[in-house]
mmCIF file of N, CA and C in Angstrom:
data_model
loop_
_atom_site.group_PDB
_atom_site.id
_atom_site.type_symbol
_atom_site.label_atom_id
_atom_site.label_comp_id
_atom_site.label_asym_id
_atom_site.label_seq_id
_atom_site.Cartn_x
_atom_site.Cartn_y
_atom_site.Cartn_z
ATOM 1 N N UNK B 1 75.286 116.123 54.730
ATOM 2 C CA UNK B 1 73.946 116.543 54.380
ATOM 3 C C UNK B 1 72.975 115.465 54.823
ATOM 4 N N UNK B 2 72.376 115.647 55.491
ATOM 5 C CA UNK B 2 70.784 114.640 56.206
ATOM 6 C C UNK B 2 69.777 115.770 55.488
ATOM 7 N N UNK B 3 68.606 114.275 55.343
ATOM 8 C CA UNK B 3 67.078 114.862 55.449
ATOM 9 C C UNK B 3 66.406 113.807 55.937
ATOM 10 N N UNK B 4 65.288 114.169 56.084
ATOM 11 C CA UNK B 4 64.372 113.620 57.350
ATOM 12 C C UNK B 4 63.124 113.350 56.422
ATOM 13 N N UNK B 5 62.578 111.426 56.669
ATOM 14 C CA UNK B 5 61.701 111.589 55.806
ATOM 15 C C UNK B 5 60.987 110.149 56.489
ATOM 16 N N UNK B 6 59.472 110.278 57.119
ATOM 17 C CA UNK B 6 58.762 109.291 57.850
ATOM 18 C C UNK B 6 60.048 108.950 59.011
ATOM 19 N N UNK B 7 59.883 109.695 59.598
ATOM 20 C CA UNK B 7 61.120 109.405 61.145
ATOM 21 C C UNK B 7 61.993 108.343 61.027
ATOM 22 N N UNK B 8 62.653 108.965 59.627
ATOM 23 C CA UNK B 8 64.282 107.934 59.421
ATOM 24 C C UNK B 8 65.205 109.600 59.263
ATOM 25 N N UNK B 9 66.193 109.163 59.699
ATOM 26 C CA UNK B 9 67.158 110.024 59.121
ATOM 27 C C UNK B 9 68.303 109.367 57.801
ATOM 28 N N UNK B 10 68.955 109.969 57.053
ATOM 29 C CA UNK B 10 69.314 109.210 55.825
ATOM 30 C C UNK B 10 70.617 110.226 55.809
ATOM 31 N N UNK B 11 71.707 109.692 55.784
ATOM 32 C CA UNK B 11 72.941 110.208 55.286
ATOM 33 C C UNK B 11 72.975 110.292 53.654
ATOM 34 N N UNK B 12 73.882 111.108 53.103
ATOM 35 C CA UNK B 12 73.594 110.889 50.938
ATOM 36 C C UNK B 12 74.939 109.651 51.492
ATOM 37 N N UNK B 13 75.939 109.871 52.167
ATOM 38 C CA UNK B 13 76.817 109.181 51.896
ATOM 39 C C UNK B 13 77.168 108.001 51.956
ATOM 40 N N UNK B 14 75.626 107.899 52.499
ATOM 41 C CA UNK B 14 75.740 106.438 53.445
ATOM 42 C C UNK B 14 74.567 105.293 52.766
ATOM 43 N N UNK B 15 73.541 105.799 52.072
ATOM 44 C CA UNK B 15 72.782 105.217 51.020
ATOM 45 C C UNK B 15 73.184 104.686 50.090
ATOM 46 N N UNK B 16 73.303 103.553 50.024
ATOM 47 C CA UNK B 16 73.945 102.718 48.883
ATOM 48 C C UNK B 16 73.229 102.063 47.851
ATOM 49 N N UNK B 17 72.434 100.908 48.041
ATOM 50 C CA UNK B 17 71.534 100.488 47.130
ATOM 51 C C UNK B 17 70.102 100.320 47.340
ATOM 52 N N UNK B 18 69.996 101.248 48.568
ATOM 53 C CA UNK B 18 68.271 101.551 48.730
ATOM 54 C C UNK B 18 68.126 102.946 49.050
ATOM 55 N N UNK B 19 67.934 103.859 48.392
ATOM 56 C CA UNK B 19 67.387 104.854 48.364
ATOM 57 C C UNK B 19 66.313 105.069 49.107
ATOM 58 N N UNK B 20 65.964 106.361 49.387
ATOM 59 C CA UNK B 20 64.620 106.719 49.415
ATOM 60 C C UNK B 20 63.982 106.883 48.778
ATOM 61 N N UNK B 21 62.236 106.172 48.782
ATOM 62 C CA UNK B 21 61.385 106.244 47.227
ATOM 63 C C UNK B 21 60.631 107.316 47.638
ATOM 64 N N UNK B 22 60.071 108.406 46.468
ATOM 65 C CA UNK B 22 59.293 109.763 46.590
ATOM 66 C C UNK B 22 58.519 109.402 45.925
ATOM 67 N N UNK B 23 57.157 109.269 45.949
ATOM 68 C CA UNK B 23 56.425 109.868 44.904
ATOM 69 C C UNK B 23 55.886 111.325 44.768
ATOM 70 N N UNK B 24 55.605 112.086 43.420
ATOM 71 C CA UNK B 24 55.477 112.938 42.982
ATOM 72 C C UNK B 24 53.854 112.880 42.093
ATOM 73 N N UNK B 25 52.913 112.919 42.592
ATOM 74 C CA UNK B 25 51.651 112.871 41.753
ATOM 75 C C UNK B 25 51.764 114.223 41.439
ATOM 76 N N UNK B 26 50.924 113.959 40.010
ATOM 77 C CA UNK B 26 50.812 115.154 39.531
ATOM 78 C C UNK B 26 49.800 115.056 38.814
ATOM 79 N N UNK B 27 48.713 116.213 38.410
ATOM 80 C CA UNK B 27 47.284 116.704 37.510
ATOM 81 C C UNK B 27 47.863 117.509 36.700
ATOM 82 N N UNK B 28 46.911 118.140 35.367
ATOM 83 C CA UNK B 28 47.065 119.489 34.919
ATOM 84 C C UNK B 28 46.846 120.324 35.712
ATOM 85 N N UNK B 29 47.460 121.670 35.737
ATOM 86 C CA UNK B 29 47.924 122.493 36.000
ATOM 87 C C UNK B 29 48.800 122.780 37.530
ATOM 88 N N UNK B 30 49.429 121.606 37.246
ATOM 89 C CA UNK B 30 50.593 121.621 37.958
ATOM 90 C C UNK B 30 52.094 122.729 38.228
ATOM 91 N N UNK B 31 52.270 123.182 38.998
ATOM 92 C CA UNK B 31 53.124 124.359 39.066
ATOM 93 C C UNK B 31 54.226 123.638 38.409
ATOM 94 N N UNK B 32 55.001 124.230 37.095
ATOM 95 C CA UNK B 32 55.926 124.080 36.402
ATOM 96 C C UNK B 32 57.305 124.041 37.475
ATOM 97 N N UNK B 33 57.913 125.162 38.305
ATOM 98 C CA UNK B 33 58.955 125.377 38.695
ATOM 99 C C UNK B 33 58.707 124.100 40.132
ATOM 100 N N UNK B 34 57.895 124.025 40.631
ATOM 101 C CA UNK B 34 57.458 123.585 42.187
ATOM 102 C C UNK B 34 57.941 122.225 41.477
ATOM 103 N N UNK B 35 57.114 121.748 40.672
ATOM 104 C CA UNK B 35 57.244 119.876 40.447
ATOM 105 C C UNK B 35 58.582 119.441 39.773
ATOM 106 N N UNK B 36 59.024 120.659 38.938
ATOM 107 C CA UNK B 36 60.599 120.026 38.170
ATOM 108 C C UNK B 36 61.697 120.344 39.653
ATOM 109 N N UNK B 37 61.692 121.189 40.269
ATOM 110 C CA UNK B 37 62.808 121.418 41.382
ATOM 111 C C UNK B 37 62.341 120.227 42.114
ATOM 112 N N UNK B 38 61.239 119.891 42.725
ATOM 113 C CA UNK B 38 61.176 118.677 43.709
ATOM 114 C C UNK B 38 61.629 117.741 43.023
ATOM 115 N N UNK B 39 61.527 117.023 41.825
ATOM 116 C CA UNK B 39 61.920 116.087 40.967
ATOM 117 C C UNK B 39 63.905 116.155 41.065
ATOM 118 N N UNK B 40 63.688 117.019 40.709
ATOM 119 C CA UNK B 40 65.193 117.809 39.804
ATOM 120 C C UNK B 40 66.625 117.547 41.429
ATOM 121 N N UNK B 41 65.743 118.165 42.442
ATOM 122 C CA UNK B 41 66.794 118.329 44.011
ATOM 123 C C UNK B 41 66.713 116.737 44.239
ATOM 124 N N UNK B 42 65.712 116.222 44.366
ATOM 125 C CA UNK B 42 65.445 114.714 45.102
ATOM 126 C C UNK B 42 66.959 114.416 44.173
ATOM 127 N N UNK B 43 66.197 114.018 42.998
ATOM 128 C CA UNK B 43 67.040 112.996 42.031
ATOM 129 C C UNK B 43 68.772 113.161 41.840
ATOM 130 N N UNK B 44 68.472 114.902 42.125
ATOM 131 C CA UNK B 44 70.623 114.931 42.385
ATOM 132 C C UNK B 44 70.660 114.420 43.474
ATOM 133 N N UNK B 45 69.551 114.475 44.471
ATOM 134 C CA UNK B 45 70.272 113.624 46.035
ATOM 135 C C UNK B 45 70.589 112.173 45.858
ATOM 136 N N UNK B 46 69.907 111.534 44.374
ATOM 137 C CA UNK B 46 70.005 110.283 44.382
ATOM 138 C C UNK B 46 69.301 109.907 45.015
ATOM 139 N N UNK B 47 67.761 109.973 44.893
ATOM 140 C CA UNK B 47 66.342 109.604 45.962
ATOM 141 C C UNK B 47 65.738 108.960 44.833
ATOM 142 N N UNK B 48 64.963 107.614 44.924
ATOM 143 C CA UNK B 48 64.592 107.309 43.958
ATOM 144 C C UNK B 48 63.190 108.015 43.773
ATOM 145 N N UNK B 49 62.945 108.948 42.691
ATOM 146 C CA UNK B 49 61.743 109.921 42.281
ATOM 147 C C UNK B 49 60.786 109.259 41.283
ATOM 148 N N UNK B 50 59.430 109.002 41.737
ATOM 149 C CA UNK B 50 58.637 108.800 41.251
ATOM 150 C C UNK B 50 57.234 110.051 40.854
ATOM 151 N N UNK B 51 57.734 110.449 38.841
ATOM 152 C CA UNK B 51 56.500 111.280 38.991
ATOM 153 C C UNK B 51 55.783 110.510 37.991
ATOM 154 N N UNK B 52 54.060 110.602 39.123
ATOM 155 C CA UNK B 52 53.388 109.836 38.395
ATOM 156 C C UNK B 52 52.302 110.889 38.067
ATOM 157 N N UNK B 53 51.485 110.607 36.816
ATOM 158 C CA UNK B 53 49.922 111.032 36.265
ATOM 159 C C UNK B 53 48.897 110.692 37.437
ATOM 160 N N UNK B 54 48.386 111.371 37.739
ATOM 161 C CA UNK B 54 46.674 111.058 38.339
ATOM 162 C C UNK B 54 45.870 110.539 37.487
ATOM 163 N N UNK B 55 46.297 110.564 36.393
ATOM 164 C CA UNK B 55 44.958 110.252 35.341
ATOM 165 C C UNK B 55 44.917 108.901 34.893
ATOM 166 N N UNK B 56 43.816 108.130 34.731
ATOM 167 C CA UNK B 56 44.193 106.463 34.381
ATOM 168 C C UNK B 56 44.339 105.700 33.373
ATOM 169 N N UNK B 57 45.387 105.357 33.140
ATOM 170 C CA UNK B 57 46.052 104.550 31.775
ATOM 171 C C UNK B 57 44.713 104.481 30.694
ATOM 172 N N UNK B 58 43.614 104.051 31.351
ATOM 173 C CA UNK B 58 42.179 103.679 30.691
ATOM 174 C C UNK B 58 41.541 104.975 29.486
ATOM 175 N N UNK B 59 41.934 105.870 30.485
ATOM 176 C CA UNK B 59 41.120 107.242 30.014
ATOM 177 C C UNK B 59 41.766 107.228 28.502
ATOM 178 N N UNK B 60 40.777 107.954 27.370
ATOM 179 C CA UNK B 60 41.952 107.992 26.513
ATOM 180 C C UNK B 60 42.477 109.918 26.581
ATOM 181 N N UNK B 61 42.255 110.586 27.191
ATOM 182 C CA UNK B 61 42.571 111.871 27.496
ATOM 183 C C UNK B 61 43.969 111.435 28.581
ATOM 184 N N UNK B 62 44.113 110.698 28.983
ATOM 185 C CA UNK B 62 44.583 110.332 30.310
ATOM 186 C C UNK B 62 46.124 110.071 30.452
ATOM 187 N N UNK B 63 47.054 110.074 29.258
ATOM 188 C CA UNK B 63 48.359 109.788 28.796
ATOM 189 C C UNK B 63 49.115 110.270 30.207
ATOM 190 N N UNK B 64 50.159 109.883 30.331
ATOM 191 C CA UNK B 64 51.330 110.570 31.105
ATOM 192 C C UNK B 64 51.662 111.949 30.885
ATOM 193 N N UNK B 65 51.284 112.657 29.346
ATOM 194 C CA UNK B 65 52.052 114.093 29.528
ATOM 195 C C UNK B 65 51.269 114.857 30.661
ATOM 196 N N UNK B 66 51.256 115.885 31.239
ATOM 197 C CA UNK B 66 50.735 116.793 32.219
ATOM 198 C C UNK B 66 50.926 118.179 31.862
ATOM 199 N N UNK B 67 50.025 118.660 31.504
ATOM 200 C CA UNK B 67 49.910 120.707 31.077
ATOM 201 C C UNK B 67 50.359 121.402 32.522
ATOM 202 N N UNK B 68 51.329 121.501 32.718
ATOM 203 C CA UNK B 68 51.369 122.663 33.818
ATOM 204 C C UNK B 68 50.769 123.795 34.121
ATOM 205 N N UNK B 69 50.647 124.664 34.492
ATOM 206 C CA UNK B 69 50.148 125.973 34.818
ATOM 207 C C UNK B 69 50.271 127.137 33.808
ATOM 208 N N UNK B 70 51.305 126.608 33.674
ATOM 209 C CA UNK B 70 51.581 128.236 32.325
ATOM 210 C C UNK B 70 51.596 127.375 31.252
ATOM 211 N N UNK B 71 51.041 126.368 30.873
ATOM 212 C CA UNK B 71 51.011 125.528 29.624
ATOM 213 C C UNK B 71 52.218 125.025 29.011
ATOM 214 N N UNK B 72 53.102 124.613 30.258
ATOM 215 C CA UNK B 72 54.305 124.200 29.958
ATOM 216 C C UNK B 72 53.670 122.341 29.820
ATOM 217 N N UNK B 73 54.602 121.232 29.289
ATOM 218 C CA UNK B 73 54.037 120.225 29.241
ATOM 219 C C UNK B 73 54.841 119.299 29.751
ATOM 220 N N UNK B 74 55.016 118.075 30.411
ATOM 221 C CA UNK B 74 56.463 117.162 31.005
ATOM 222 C C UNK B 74 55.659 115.736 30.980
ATOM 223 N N UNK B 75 56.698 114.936 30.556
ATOM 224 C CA UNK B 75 56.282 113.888 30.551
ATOM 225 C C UNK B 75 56.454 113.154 32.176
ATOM 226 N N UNK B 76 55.269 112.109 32.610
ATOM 227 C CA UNK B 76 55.531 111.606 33.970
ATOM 228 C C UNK B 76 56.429 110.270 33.771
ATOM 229 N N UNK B 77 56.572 109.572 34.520
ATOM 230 C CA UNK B 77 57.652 108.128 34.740
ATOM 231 C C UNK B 77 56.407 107.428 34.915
ATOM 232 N N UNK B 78 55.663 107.245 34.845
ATOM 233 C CA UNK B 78 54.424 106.146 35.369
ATOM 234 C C UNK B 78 52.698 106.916 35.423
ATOM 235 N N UNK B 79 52.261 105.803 35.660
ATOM 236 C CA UNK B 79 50.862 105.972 36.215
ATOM 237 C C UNK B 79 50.673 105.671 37.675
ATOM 238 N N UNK B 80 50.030 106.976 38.734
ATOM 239 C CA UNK B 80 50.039 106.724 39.652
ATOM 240 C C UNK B 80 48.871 105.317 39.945
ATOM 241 N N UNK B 81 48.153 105.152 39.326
ATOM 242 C CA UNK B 81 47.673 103.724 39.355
ATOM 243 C C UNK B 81 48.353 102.331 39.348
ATOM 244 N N UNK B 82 49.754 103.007 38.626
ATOM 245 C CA UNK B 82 50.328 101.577 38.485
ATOM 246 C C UNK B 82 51.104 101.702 39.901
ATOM 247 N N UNK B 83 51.027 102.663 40.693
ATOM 248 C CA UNK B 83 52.701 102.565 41.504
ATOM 249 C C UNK B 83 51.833 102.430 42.887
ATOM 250 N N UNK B 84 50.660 102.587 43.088
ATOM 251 C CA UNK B 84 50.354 103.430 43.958
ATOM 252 C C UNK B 84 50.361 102.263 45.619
ATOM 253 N N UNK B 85 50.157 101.029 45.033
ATOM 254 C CA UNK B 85 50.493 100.150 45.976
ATOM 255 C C UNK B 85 51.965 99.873 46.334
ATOM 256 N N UNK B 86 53.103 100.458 45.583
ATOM 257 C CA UNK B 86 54.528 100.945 46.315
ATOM 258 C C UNK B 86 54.038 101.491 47.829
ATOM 259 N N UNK B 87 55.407 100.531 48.489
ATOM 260 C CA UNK B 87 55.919 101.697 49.485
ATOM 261 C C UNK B 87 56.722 102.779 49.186
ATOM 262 N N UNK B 88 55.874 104.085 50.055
ATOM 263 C CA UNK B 88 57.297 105.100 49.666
ATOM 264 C C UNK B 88 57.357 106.070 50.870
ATOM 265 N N UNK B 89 58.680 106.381 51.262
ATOM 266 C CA UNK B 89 59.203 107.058 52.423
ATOM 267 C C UNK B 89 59.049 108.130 52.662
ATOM 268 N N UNK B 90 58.458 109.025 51.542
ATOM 269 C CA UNK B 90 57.661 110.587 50.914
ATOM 270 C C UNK B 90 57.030 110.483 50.033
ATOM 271 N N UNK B 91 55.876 111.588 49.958
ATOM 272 C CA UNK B 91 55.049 112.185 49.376
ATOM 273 C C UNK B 91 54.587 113.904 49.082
ATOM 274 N N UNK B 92 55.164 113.914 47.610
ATOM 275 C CA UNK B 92 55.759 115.193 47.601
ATOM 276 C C UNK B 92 54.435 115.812 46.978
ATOM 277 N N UNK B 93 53.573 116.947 47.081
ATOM 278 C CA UNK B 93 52.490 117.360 46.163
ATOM 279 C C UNK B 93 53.071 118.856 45.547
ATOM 280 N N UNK B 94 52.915 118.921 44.295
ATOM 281 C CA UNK B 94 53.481 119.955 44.234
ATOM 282 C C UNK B 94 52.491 120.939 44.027
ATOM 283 N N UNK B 95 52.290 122.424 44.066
ATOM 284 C CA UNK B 95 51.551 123.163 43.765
ATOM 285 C C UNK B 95 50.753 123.470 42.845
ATOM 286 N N UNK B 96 50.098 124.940 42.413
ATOM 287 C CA UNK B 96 49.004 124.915 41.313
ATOM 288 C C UNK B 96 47.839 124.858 41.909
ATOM 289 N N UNK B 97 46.982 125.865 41.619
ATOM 290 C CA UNK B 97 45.279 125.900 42.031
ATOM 291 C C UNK B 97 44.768 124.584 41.240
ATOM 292 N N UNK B 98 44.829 124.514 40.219
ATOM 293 C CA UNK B 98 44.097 123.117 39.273
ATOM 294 C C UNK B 98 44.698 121.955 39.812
ATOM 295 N N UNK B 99 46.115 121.916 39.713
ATOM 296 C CA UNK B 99 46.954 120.606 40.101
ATOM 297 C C UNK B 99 46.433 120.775 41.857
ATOM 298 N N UNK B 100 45.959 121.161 42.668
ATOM 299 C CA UNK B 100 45.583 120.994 44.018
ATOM 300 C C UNK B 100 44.250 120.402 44.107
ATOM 301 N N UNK B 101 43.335 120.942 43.193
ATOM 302 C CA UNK B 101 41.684 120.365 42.575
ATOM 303 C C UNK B 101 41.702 119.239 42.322
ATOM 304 N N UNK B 102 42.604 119.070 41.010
ATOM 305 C CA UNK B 102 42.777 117.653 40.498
ATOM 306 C C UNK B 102 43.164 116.494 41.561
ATOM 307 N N UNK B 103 44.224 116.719 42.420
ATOM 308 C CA UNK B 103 44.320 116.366 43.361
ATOM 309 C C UNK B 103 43.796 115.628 44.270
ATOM 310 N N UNK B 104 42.856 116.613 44.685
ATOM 311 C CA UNK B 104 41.880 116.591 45.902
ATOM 312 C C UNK B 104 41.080 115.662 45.129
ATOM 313 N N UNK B 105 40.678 115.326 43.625
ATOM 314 C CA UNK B 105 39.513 114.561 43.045
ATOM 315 C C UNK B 105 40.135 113.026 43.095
ATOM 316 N N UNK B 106 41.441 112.664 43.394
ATOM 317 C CA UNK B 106 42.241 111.364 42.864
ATOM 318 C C UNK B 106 41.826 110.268 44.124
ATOM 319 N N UNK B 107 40.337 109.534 44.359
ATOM 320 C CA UNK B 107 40.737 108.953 44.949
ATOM 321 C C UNK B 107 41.410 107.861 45.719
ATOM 322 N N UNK B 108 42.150 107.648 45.019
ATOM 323 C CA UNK B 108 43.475 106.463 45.044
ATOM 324 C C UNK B 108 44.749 107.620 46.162
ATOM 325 N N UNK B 109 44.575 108.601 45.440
ATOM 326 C CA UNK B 109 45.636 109.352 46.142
ATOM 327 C C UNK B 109 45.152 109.875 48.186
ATOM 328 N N UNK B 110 43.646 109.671 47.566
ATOM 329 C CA UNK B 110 43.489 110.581 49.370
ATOM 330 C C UNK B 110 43.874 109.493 50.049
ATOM 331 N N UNK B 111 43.610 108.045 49.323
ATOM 332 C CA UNK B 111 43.377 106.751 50.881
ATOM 333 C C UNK B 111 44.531 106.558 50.802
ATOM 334 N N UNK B 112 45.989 106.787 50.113
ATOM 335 C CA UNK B 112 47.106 106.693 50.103
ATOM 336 C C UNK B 112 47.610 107.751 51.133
ATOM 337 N N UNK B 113 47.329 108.814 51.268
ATOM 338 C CA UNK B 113 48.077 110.111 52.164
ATOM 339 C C UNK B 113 47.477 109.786 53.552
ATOM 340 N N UNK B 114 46.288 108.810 53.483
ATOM 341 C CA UNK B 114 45.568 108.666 54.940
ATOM 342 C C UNK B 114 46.714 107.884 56.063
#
């Protein structure tokens, strides 16, 4: 099994103690099924998965949980503020009309995808 990620190719069998790092930003109304399967497939590949909040540690609305789309709720692994100066080998966005808005408003996240 290969996948292809910033013009490396990566064997699972052959990755040993450096993974590939993903991040996963995420807003409210984030597509429930879209962001847990990208999370959920990476992490059985053994990819190191980063899902982070858009929102900033500061805010007090701003916590790690995230309302999905159908008002499902998931907790993130971080603040994309805290990670966002990581290198990472992907960048996964997951779906949602709001979580695409929210998105588009993060700007830490646009000068990162630039």
């Amino acid at each position: 099994f290969y996948f292809y990620l910033e013009q490396k190719t990566y064997s699972l069998s052959l990755m040993n103690s450096n993974p590939p790092k993903v991040l996963v930003p995420v807003g409210h109304g984030a597509e429930e099924i879209e962001t847990t399967a990208i999370v959920d497939i990476l992490r059985r590949a053994e990819l190191n998965v980063i899902l982070a909040s858009i929102y900033s540690p500061h805010n007090p609305k701003g916590f790690p949980t995230i309302k999905g789309s159908r008002d499902i709720s998931f907790f993130c692994d971080d603040y994309l503020e805290h990670v966002i100066k990581d290198e990472f080998d992907c960048i996964a966005l997951p779906g949602g009309a709001l979580n695409a808005g929210n998105l588009a408003k993060s700007a830490i996240l646009i000068e990162k995808l630039k």
